[in-house]
mmCIF file of C-alpha atoms in Angstrom:
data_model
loop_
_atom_site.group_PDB
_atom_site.id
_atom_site.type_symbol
_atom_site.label_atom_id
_atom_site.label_comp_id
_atom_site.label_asym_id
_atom_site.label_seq_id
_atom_site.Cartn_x
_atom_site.Cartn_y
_atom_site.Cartn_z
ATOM 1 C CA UNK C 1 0.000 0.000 0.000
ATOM 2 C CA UNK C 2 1.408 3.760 -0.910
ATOM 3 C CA UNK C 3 -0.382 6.289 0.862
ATOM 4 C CA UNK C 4 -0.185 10.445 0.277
ATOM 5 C CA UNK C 5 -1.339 11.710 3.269
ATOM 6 C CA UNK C 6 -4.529 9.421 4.224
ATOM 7 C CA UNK C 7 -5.501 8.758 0.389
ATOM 8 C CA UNK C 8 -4.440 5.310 -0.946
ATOM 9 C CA UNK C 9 -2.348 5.877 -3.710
ATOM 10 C CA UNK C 10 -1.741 1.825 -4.580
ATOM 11 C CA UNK C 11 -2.804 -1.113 -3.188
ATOM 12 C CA UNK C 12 -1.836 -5.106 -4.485
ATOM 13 C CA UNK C 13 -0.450 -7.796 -2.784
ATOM 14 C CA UNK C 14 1.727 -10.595 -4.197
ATOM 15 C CA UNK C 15 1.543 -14.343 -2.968
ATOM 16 C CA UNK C 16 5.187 -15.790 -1.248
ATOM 17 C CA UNK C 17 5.710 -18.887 -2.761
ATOM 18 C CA UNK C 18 6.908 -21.852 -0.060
ATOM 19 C CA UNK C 19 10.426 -21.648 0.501
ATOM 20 C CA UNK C 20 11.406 -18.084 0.783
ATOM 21 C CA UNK C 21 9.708 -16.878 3.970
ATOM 22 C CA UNK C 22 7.877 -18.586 7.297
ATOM 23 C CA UNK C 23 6.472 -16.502 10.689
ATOM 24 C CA UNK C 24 8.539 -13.825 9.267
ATOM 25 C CA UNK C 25 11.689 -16.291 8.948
ATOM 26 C CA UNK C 26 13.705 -15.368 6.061
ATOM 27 C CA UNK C 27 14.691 -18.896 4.288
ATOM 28 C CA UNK C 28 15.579 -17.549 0.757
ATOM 29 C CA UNK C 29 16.957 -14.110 1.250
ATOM 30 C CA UNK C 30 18.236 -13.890 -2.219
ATOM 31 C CA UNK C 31 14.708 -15.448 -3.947
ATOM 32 C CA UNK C 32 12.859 -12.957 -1.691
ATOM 33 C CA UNK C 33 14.783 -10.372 -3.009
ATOM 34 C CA UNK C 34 14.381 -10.953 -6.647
ATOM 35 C CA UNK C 35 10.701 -11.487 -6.151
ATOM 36 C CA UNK C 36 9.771 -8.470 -3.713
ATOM 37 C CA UNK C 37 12.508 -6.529 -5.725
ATOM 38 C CA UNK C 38 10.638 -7.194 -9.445
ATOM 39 C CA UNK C 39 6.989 -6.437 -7.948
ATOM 40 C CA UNK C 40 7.850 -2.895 -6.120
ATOM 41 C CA UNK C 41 10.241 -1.520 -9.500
ATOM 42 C CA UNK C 42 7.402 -2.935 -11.932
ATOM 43 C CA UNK C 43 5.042 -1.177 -9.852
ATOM 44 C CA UNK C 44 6.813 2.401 -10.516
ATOM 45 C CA UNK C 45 8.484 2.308 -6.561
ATOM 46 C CA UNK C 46 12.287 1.511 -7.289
ATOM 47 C CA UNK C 47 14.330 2.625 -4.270
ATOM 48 C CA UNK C 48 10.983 3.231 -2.003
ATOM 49 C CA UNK C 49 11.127 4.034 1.506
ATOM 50 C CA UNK C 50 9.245 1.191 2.968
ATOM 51 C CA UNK C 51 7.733 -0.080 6.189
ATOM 52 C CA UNK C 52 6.254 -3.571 6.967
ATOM 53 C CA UNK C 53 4.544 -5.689 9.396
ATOM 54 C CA UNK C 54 5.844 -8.485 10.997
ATOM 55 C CA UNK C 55 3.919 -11.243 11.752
ATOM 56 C CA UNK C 56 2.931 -11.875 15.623
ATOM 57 C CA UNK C 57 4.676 -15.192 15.037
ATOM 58 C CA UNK C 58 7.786 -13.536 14.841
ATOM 59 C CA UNK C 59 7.762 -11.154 18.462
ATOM 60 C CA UNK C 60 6.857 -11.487 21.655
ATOM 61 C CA UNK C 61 4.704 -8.848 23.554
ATOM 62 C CA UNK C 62 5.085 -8.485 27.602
ATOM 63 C CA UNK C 63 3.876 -5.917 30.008
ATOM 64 C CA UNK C 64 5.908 -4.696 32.572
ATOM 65 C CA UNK C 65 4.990 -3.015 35.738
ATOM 66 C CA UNK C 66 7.168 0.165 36.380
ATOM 67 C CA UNK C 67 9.545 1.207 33.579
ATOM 68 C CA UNK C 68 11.244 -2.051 32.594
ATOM 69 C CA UNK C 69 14.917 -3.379 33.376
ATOM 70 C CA UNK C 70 15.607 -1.830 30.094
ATOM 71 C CA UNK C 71 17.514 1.572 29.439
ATOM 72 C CA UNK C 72 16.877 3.970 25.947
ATOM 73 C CA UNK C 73 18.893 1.314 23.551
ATOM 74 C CA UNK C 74 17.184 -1.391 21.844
ATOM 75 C CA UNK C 75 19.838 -4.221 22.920
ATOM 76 C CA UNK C 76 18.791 -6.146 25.881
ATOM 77 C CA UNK C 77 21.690 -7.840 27.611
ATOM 78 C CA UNK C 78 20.875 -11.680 29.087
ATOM 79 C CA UNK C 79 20.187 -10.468 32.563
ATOM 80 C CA UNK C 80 17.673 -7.674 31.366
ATOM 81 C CA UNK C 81 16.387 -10.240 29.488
ATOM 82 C CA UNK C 82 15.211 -13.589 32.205
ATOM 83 C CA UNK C 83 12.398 -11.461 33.534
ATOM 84 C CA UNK C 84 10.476 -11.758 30.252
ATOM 85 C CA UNK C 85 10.205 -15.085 30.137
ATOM 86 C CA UNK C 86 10.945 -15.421 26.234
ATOM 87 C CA UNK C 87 10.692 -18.320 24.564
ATOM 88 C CA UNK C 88 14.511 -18.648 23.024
ATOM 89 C CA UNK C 89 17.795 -19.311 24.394
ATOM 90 C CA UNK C 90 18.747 -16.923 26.872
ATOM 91 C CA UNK C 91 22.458 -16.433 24.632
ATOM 92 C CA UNK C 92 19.691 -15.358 21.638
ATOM 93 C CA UNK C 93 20.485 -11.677 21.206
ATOM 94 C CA UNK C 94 17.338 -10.446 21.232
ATOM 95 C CA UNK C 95 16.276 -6.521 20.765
ATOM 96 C CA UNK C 96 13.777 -5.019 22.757
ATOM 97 C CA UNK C 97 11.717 -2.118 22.358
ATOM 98 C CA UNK C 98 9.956 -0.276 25.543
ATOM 99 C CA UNK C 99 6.715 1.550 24.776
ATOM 100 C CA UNK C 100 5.021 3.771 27.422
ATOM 101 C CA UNK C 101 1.479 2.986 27.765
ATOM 102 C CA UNK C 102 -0.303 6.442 29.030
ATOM 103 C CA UNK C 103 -3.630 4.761 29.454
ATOM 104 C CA UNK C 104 -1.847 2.406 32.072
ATOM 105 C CA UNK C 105 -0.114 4.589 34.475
ATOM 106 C CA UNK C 106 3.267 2.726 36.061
ATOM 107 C CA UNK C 107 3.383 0.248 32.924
ATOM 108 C CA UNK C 108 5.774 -0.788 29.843
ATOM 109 C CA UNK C 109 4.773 -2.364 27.053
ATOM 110 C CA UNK C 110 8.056 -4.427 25.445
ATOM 111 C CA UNK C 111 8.195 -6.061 22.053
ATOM 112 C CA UNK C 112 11.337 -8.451 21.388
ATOM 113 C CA UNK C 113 12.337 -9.946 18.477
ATOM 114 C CA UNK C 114 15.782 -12.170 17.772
ATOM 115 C CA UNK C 115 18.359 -10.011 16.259
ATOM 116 C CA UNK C 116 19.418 -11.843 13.725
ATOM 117 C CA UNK C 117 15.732 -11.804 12.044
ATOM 118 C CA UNK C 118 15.641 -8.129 12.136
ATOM 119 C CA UNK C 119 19.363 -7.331 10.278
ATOM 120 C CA UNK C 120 17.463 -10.305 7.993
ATOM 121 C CA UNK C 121 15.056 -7.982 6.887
ATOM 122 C CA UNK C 122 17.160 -4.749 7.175
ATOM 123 C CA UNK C 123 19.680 -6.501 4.673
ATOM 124 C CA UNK C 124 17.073 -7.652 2.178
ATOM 125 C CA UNK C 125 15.405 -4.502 1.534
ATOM 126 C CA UNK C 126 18.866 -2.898 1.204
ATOM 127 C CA UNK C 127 19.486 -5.694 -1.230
ATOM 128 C CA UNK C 128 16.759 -4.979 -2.910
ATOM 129 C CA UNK C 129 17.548 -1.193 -3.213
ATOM 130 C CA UNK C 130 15.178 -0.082 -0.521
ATOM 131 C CA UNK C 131 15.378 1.768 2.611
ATOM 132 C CA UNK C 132 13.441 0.275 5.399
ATOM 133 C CA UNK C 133 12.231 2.782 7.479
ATOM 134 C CA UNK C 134 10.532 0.569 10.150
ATOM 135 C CA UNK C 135 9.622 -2.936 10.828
ATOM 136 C CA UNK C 136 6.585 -3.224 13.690
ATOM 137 C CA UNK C 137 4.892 -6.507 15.168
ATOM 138 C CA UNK C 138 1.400 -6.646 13.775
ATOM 139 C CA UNK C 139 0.038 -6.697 17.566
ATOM 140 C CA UNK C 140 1.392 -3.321 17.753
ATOM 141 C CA UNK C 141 -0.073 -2.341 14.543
ATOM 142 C CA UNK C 142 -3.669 -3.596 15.777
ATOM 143 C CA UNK C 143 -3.556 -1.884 18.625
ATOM 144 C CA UNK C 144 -2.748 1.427 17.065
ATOM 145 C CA UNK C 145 -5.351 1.209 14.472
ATOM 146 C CA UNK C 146 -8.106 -0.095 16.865
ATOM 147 C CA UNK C 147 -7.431 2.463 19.782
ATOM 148 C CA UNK C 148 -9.700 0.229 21.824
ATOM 149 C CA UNK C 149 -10.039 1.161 25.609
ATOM 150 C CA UNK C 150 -11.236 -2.506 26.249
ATOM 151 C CA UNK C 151 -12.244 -5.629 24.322
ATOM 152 C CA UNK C 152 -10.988 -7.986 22.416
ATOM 153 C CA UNK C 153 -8.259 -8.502 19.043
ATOM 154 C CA UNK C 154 -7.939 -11.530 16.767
ATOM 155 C CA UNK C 155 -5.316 -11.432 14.159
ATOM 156 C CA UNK C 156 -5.507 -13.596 11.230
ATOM 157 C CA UNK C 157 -2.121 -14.453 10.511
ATOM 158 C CA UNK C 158 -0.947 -16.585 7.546
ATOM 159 C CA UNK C 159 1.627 -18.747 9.655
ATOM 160 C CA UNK C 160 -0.284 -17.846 13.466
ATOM 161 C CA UNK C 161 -3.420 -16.371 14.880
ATOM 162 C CA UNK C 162 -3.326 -14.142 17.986
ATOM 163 C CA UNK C 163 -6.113 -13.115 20.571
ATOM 164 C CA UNK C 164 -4.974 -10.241 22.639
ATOM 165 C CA UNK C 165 -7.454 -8.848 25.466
ATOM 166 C CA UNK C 166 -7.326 -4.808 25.808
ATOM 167 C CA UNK C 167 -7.655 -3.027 28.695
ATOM 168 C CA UNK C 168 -7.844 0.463 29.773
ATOM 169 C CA UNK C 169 -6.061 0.623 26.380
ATOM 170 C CA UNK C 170 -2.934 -1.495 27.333
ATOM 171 C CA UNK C 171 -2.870 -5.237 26.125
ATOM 172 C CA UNK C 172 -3.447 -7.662 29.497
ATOM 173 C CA UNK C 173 -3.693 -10.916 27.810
ATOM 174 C CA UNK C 174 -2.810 -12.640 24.653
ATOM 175 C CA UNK C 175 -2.931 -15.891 23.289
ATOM 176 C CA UNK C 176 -1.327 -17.858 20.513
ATOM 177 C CA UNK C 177 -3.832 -19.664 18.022
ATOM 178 C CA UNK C 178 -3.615 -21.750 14.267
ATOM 179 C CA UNK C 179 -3.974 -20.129 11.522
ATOM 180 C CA UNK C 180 -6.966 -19.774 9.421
ATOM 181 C CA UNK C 181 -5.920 -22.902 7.428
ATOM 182 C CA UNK C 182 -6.114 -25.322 10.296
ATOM 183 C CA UNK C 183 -9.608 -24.219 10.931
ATOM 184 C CA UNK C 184 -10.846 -26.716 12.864
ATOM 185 C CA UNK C 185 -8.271 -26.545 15.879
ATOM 186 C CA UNK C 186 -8.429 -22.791 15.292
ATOM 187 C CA UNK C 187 -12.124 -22.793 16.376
ATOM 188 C CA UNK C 188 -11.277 -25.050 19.654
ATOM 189 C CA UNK C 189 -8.176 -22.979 20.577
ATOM 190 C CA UNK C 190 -10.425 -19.632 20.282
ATOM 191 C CA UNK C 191 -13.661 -21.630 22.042
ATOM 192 C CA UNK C 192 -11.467 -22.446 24.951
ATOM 193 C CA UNK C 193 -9.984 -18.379 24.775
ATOM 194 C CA UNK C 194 -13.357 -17.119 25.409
ATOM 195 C CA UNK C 195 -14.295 -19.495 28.007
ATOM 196 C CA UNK C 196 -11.830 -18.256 29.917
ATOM 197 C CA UNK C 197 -12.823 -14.607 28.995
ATOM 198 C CA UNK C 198 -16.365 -15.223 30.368
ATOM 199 C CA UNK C 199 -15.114 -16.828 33.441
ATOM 200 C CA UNK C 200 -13.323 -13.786 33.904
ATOM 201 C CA UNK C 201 -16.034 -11.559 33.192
ATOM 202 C CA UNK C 202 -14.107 -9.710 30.320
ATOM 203 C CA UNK C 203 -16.311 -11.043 27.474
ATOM 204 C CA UNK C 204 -16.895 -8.258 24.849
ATOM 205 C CA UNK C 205 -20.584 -8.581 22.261
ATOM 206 C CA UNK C 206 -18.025 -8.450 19.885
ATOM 207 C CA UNK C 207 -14.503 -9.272 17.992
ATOM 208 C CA UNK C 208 -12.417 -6.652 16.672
ATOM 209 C CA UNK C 209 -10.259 -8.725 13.488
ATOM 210 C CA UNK C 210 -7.531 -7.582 11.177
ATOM 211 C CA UNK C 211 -5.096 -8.933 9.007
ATOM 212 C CA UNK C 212 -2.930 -8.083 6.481
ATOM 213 C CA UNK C 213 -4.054 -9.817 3.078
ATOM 214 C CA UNK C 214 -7.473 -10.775 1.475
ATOM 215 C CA UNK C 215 -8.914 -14.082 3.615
ATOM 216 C CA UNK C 216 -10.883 -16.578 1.597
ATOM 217 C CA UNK C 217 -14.500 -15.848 2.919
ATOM 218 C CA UNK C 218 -15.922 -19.843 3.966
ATOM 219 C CA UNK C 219 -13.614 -20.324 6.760
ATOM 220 C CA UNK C 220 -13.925 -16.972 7.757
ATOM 221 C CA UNK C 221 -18.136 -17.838 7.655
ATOM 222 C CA UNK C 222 -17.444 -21.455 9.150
ATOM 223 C CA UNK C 223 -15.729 -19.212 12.000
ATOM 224 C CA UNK C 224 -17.913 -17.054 12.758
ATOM 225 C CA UNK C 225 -20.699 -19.995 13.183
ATOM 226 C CA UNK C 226 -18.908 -21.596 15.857
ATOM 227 C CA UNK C 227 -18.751 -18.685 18.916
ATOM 228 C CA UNK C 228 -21.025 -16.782 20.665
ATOM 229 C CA UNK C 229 -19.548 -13.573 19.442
ATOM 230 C CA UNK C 230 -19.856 -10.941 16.062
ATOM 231 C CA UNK C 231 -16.428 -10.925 14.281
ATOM 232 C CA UNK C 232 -16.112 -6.717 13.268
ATOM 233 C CA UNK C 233 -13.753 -6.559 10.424
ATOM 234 C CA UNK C 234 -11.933 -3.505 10.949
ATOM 235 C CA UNK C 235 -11.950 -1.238 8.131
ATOM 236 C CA UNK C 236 -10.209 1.833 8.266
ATOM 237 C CA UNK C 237 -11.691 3.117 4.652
ATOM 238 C CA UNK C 238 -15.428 2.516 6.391
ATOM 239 C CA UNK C 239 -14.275 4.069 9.517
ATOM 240 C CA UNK C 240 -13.100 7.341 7.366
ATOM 241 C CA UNK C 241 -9.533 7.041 8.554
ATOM 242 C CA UNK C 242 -8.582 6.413 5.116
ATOM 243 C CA UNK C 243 -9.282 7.666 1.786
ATOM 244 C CA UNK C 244 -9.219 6.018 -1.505
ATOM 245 C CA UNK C 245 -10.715 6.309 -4.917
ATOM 246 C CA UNK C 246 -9.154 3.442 -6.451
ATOM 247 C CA UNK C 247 -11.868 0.407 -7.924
ATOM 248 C CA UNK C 248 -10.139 -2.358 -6.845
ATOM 249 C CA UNK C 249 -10.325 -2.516 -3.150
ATOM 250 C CA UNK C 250 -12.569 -5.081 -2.796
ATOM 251 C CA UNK C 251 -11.171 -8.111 -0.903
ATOM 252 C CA UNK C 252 -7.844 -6.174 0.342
ATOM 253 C CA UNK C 253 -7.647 -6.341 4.574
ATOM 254 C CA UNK C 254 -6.038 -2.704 5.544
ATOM 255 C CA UNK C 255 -6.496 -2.925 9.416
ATOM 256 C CA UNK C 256 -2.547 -3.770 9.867
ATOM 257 C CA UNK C 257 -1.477 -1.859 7.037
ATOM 258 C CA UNK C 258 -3.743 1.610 8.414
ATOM 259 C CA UNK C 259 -1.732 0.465 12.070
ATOM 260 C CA UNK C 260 1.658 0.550 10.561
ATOM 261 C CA UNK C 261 0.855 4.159 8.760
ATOM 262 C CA UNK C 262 -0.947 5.508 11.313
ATOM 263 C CA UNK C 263 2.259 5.630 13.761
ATOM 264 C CA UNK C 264 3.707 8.415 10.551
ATOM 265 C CA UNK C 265 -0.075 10.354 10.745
#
């Protein structure tokens, strides 16, 4: 998506073929490049500034109370690290970055990612004659776009799905779930989510969803048949926070996208 100001400029999307990327895992750097490379210089964006999502798969998200055993650079040493809880190696390097949450006084929100798969990225792009200007975990990216005060987030993920609970505007809870392709344990995984929501008493009417790419729509249906709850498709062109007069929109998921542009708005 190329935006100028809040007015989609261009909008398509381009399938990954197996091999070259998983849960935001490079596997084929040099394919990747060729391929992601080809589609943005076709498309009239040679040497683009660009920023991207990156799949919840690929981070970690963990609330701190008080301001974090982290100071203002984005390198966590091991120590800083064991109090997270993350699920690699404690050697991993691992960078870290601290968000204030001002709806949560006395609170830090931390995303961490491994290293090594962010200078992946950073060197593809500049492979690919690109600049990457940023590179944010679609969690954060949902939560920026939604601005919810309380409620609930699924993200449907290619490789993962998420469910993150919101309140007072700060993420409390969030789970791991299949992806839309493995349907059926995706439906138990989410049942058993909102059980726990109810017993709880944090069970929203509804579902607030994004994603990042067109979704066929019979799972999606199949889905919504099997819990209690309305899935809302977030729409930022519906909710006027984008504008667009392109025909061809039809399909296209922008919740993540809107997230990731809105931080620049």
């Amino acid at each position: 998506m190329a935006l100028k100001g809040r007015r989609v400029q261009w909008l398509d999307q381009i399938a990954i073929p197996p091999g070259l990327c998983a849960a935001g895992r490079l596997l084929n750097g040099p394919a990747l490049v060729d391929l992601l490379g080809d589609w943005l210089v076709e498309s009239g964006y040679a040497g683009a500034r660009v920023s991207a999502v990156l799949p919840g798969s690929a981070t970690e998200l963990r609330l701190l109370r008080g301001e974090g055993p982290f100071d203002s650079s984005r390198f966590a040493l091991p120590k800083q690290l064991a109090p997270l809880a993350l699920p690699w190696p404690l050697e991993t390097p691992v960078d870290v970055l601290c968000c204030s949450l001002p709806s949560l006084a006395g609170s830090t929100l931390s995303v961490a990612v491994e290293a090594a798969l962010l200078e992946g990225w950073l060197e593809l792009f500049a492979d690919a004659g690109f600049n990457l200007d940023s590179l944010e975990a679609s969690p954060i990216c949902a939560l920026r776009a939604l601005q919810l005060e309380g409620g609930l987030i699924l993200g449907v993920e290619s490789d993962q799905s998420w469910l993150i609970s919101v309140e007072q505007g700060a993420p409390i809870w969030q789970w791991r779930l299949p992806p839309l392709n493995q349907l059926q344990s995706l439906q138990m995984e989410l049942s058993q989510c909102l059980s726990y929501c109810k017993t709880r008493k944090m069970l929203p009417a509804s579902i607030a969803v994004v994603a990042c790419a067109a979704l066929p729509s019979a799972p999606l249906e199949t889905l919504q048949r099997s819990i209690p709850l309305q899935l809302d498709w977030f729409d930022p062109l519906a909710a006027g926070q984008l504008e667009s007069s392109l025909n061809d929109l039809a399909g296209h998921s922008l919740g993540l996208l809107w997230g990731l542009a809105a931080a620049e708005m």
